[in-house]
Amino acid sequence: MFLLQKFISNILISPGIFIILLIMIFMMSFRKKSSMKANFLLMVTIMGIYLLSIEPVKDMVVKPLEKNYLPITRVQLDKVDCYVVLGGGIYDNSPKSLSSATGSPSKTALFRVIEGVRLYKEYPKKIIITGGIVYNGEKSEGSVYKELMVDLGVPESDIIIEGRSRTTEENAVLTKKIMSENGYKDAVIITSATHMKRSKYIFEKYGVEVIPAPTGYVSRYKESYGMDSYFPDASNFVDIRSAMWEYIGLIFYKIKN
């Protein structure tokens, strides 16, 4: 199920869908009777790539995921038992300065790790780091994040690693087990703003009382857009892909359950 979900999601999410369309256009180009259909598909592909690379469309897709989750407040921090930092990928075996260790958090995960450290320094509490080996890496995500947190001043004694999960659902199941073993009932869930809706939904399904601590917002909350907002930008493409991954993940989870 895990690999099937990953495969289908990557096919449906851009640029996967556009690669499929371009292959279809290429195959049609060898058939004279299909030239009209090929031209139509080419136009749809070009328009799709353009729309998914401009800021207004990015915001339209991303905002429904982010808008209901504001940054956490100091009052909320005082009421919870622990922090939970969700995994978001690593660059396996990448070199690390001033250390013989290898591996570094992905760009997405870096926001989450830094937010976890920042909140810890405001209100020190135990940090549960989730994330195992998703494919065939040598180190778990959790172990890589822990190295950075320790480098940034968090004591090892305050970090608990959950190093087996590969999905958000597994994050929730295994984190709930750790929380129960330590007598924790509620947790600050630290993850990307686009990922928070799905994370909160799944964690609460498994009985964790969630206080959201979203980070890494990508929507630009402004009333109007300038001309530059309509120029194609690859970062918009990436942000839309991340958002679509969340929508598909929610659908998969609801179908499964």
Short mmCIF file of C-alpha atoms in Angstrom, two decimals:
data_model
loop_
_atom_site.label_atom_id
_atom_site.label_comp_id
_atom_site.label_asym_id
_atom_site.label_seq_id
_atom_site.Cartn_x
_atom_site.Cartn_y
_atom_site.Cartn_z
CA MET A 1 0.00 0.00 0.00
CA PHE A 2 2.85 2.36 0.89
CA LEU A 3 4.65 1.93 -2.45
CA LEU A 4 1.36 2.02 -4.40
CA GLN A 5 0.41 5.32 -2.79
CA LYS A 6 3.83 6.80 -3.54
CA PHE A 7 3.70 5.60 -7.16
CA ILE A 8 0.18 6.86 -7.89
CA SER A 9 0.83 10.18 -6.15
CA ASN A 10 3.97 10.82 -8.18
CA ILE A 11 2.16 10.00 -11.44
CA LEU A 12 -0.78 12.28 -10.68
CA ILE A 13 1.22 15.19 -9.31
CA SER A 14 3.06 17.59 -11.62
CA PRO A 15 5.42 17.18 -13.40
CA GLY A 16 4.42 13.51 -13.65
CA ILE A 17 1.09 14.25 -15.33
CA PHE A 18 2.76 16.53 -17.88
CA ILE A 19 5.34 13.89 -18.73
CA ILE A 20 2.48 11.49 -19.48
CA LEU A 21 0.77 14.11 -21.68
CA LEU A 22 3.99 14.80 -23.58
CA ILE A 23 4.51 11.07 -24.19
CA MET A 24 0.96 10.86 -25.56
CA ILE A 25 1.61 13.84 -27.84
CA PHE A 26 4.84 12.25 -29.06
CA MET A 27 3.05 8.99 -29.89
CA MET A 28 0.21 10.81 -31.64
CA SER A 29 2.65 12.76 -33.80
CA PHE A 30 3.32 9.58 -35.79
CA ARG A 31 -0.33 9.28 -36.76
CA LYS A 32 -1.67 11.83 -39.25
CA LYS A 33 -5.28 11.41 -38.12
CA SER A 34 -4.30 12.28 -34.56
CA SER A 35 -2.61 15.60 -35.33
CA MET A 36 -5.59 17.66 -34.11
CA LYS A 37 -5.74 15.75 -30.84
CA ALA A 38 -1.97 16.07 -30.44
CA ASN A 39 -2.13 19.84 -30.96
CA PHE A 40 -4.95 20.11 -28.42
CA LEU A 41 -3.02 18.08 -25.84
CA LEU A 42 0.08 20.19 -26.49
CA MET A 43 -1.93 23.38 -25.88
CA VAL A 44 -3.40 21.93 -22.66
CA THR A 45 0.07 20.89 -21.48
CA ILE A 46 1.61 24.30 -22.16
CA MET A 47 -1.28 26.09 -20.45
CA GLY A 48 -1.14 23.70 -17.50
CA ILE A 49 2.58 24.22 -17.01
CA TYR A 50 2.12 28.00 -17.16
CA LEU A 51 -0.81 28.12 -14.71
CA LEU A 52 0.92 25.87 -12.20
CA SER A 53 4.02 28.06 -12.23
CA ILE A 54 2.42 31.43 -11.38
CA GLU A 55 1.86 32.82 -7.91
CA PRO A 56 -1.94 33.45 -7.94
CA VAL A 57 -2.65 29.81 -8.83
CA LYS A 58 -0.10 28.64 -6.24
CA ASP A 59 -1.88 30.64 -3.55
CA MET A 60 -5.29 29.38 -4.67
CA VAL A 61 -4.12 25.77 -4.28
CA VAL A 62 -2.06 26.20 -1.10
CA LYS A 63 -4.13 28.61 1.02
CA PRO A 64 -6.95 26.15 1.85
CA LEU A 65 -4.32 24.00 3.57
CA GLU A 66 -2.56 26.82 5.44
CA LYS A 67 -5.14 29.47 6.28
CA ASN A 68 -6.68 27.79 9.35
CA TYR A 69 -3.37 27.19 11.10
CA LEU A 70 -1.75 30.23 12.64
CA PRO A 71 1.64 30.24 14.38
CA ILE A 72 1.54 28.88 17.93
CA THR A 73 1.32 31.29 20.89
CA ARG A 74 3.21 31.33 24.19
CA VAL A 75 -0.02 30.57 26.08
CA GLN A 76 -0.46 27.36 24.08
CA LEU A 77 3.13 26.27 24.69
CA ASP A 78 2.64 26.32 28.44
CA LYS A 79 -0.18 23.74 28.31
CA VAL A 80 1.35 20.78 26.48
CA ASP A 81 3.45 17.79 27.50
CA CYS A 82 5.92 17.54 24.62
CA TYR A 83 6.94 18.62 21.12
CA VAL A 84 6.66 16.33 18.10
CA VAL A 85 8.75 17.21 15.03
CA LEU A 86 7.52 15.38 11.94
CA GLY A 87 9.96 14.07 9.36
CA GLY A 88 10.21 15.74 5.99
CA GLY A 89 13.08 14.01 4.24
CA ILE A 90 16.86 14.06 4.34
CA TYR A 91 19.77 14.31 1.93
CA ASP A 92 21.39 11.00 2.75
CA ASN A 93 25.21 10.88 2.95
CA SER A 94 25.62 14.60 2.25
CA PRO A 95 28.77 16.02 3.94
CA LYS A 96 28.44 17.94 7.18
CA SER A 97 30.75 20.74 8.31
CA LEU A 98 32.83 20.33 11.49
CA SER A 99 31.75 16.71 11.79
CA SER A 100 32.49 13.26 10.46
CA ALA A 101 28.74 12.54 10.42
CA THR A 102 26.84 12.61 7.14
CA GLY A 103 23.30 13.44 6.12
CA SER A 104 21.35 16.67 6.41
CA PRO A 105 17.67 17.62 6.64
CA SER A 106 15.84 18.44 3.42
CA LYS A 107 14.77 22.06 2.90
CA THR A 108 11.28 21.17 4.12
CA ALA A 109 12.56 19.36 7.20
CA LEU A 110 14.98 22.16 8.04
CA PHE A 111 12.08 24.55 8.74
CA ARG A 112 10.56 21.96 11.08
CA VAL A 113 13.78 21.22 12.95
CA ILE A 114 14.62 24.89 13.46
CA GLU A 115 11.08 25.61 14.66
CA GLY A 116 11.40 22.73 17.11
CA VAL A 117 14.64 24.17 18.49
CA ARG A 118 13.17 27.67 18.66
CA LEU A 119 10.12 26.53 20.63
CA TYR A 120 12.28 24.37 22.89
CA LYS A 121 14.37 27.40 23.84
CA GLU A 122 11.17 29.32 24.70
CA TYR A 123 9.68 26.48 26.77
CA PRO A 124 11.96 23.46 27.27
CA LYS A 125 10.04 20.18 26.96
CA LYS A 126 10.86 16.73 25.62
CA ILE A 127 11.09 16.59 21.83
CA ILE A 128 9.93 13.50 19.96
CA ILE A 129 11.49 13.40 16.49
CA THR A 130 9.71 11.16 13.99
CA GLY A 131 11.05 9.72 10.76
CA GLY A 132 12.58 6.46 9.70
CA ILE A 133 14.28 5.20 6.53
CA VAL A 134 11.72 5.76 3.78
CA TYR A 135 13.44 3.93 0.94
CA ASN A 136 16.96 2.48 1.02
CA GLY A 137 18.95 5.05 2.96
CA GLU A 138 21.56 4.33 5.60
CA LYS A 139 20.31 6.67 8.33
CA SER A 140 16.85 7.41 9.68
CA GLU A 141 15.44 10.90 9.29
CA GLY A 142 15.09 11.16 13.07
CA SER A 143 18.77 10.47 13.70
CA VAL A 144 19.83 13.18 11.23
CA TYR A 145 17.47 15.74 12.76
CA LYS A 146 18.72 14.88 16.23
CA GLU A 147 22.33 15.61 15.23
CA LEU A 148 21.35 19.09 14.09
CA MET A 149 19.24 19.78 17.18
CA VAL A 150 22.11 18.80 19.44
CA ASP A 151 24.45 21.03 17.42
CA LEU A 152 21.98 23.90 17.98
CA GLY A 153 22.00 23.43 21.74
CA VAL A 154 19.23 20.97 22.60
CA PRO A 155 20.46 18.41 25.19
CA GLU A 156 20.45 14.81 23.96
CA SER A 157 18.59 13.84 27.12
CA ASP A 158 15.58 15.89 25.98
CA ILE A 159 15.31 14.23 22.56
CA ILE A 160 13.42 11.01 21.86
CA ILE A 161 13.81 9.46 18.40
CA GLU A 162 11.06 7.54 16.68
CA GLY A 163 13.12 6.14 13.82
CA ARG A 164 10.86 3.61 12.07
CA SER A 165 7.97 5.52 10.47
CA ARG A 166 7.73 6.14 6.72
CA THR A 167 4.36 7.91 6.47
CA THR A 168 2.37 10.45 8.46
CA GLU A 169 0.07 7.67 9.67
CA GLU A 170 3.03 5.66 10.92
CA ASN A 171 4.34 8.86 12.56
CA ALA A 172 1.07 9.08 14.49
CA VAL A 173 0.88 5.41 15.50
CA LEU A 174 4.46 5.17 16.74
CA THR A 175 4.48 8.62 18.35
CA LYS A 176 1.28 7.80 20.24
CA LYS A 177 3.01 4.69 21.62
CA ILE A 178 5.99 6.75 22.84
CA MET A 179 3.67 9.34 24.38
CA SER A 180 1.69 6.67 26.22
CA GLU A 181 4.89 5.11 27.57
CA ASN A 182 5.95 8.51 28.95
CA GLY A 183 2.53 9.56 30.25
CA TYR A 184 2.07 12.34 27.68
CA LYS A 185 -1.46 13.18 26.51
CA ASP A 186 -1.10 16.23 24.31
CA ALA A 187 1.63 17.48 22.01
CA VAL A 188 2.73 20.41 19.93
CA ILE A 189 2.90 19.02 16.40
CA ILE A 190 5.60 20.82 14.41
CA THR A 191 5.36 20.45 10.66
CA SER A 192 4.99 22.45 7.46
CA ALA A 193 1.88 24.63 7.25
CA THR A 194 0.71 22.76 4.14
CA HIS A 195 1.15 19.43 5.94
CA MET A 196 -0.64 20.46 9.14
CA LYS A 197 -4.23 19.72 8.08
CA ARG A 198 -3.46 16.09 7.23
CA SER A 199 -1.15 15.65 10.22
CA LYS A 200 -3.68 16.99 12.72
CA TYR A 201 -6.46 14.86 11.22
CA ILE A 202 -4.42 11.65 11.42
CA PHE A 203 -2.87 12.26 14.85
CA GLU A 204 -6.26 13.02 16.37
CA LYS A 205 -7.65 9.82 14.82
CA TYR A 206 -5.07 7.96 16.89
CA GLY A 207 -5.94 9.78 20.10
CA VAL A 208 -3.27 12.47 20.29
CA GLU A 209 -4.46 15.87 21.50
CA VAL A 210 -2.82 18.19 18.97
CA ILE A 211 -1.68 21.78 19.36
CA PRO A 212 -0.58 22.83 15.83
CA ALA A 213 2.74 24.63 15.37
CA PRO A 214 2.91 25.19 11.60
CA THR A 215 6.05 26.50 9.98
CA GLY A 216 7.40 27.15 6.48
CA TYR A 217 4.36 28.99 5.10
CA VAL A 218 4.50 29.38 1.31
CA SER A 219 1.33 31.39 0.58
CA ARG A 220 1.76 35.12 0.12
CA TYR A 221 -1.16 36.72 1.94
CA LYS A 222 -1.62 39.88 -0.08
CA GLU A 223 -4.65 41.58 -1.61
CA SER A 224 -3.29 42.09 -5.11
CA TYR A 225 -0.59 40.75 -7.38
CA GLY A 226 1.99 42.62 -9.42
CA MET A 227 3.10 41.79 -12.93
CA ASP A 228 5.95 39.67 -11.59
CA SER A 229 3.41 37.34 -9.96
CA TYR A 230 2.32 36.21 -13.43
CA PHE A 231 5.81 35.31 -14.61
CA PRO A 232 6.49 31.55 -14.42
CA ASP A 233 8.55 30.56 -11.39
CA ALA A 234 9.69 27.02 -10.64
CA SER A 235 9.19 27.55 -6.90
CA ASN A 236 5.43 27.92 -7.46
CA PHE A 237 5.46 24.60 -9.29
CA VAL A 238 7.20 22.99 -6.31
CA ASP A 239 4.78 24.48 -3.77
CA ILE A 240 1.74 23.33 -5.76
CA ARG A 241 3.22 19.86 -6.00
CA SER A 242 3.61 19.76 -2.21
CA ALA A 243 0.01 20.91 -1.74
CA MET A 244 -1.34 18.34 -4.21
CA TRP A 245 0.59 15.66 -2.34
CA GLU A 246 -1.35 16.67 0.79
CA TYR A 247 -4.74 16.57 -0.93
CA ILE A 248 -4.02 13.15 -2.40
CA GLY A 249 -2.68 11.94 0.95
CA LEU A 250 -5.93 12.94 2.66
CA ILE A 251 -7.96 11.13 0.00
CA PHE A 252 -5.86 7.97 0.32
CA TYR A 253 -6.16 7.99 4.10
CA LYS A 254 -9.94 8.45 4.05
CA ILE A 255 -10.38 5.69 1.45
CA LYS A 256 -8.16 3.35 3.45
CA ASN A 257 -10.08 3.98 6.66
#
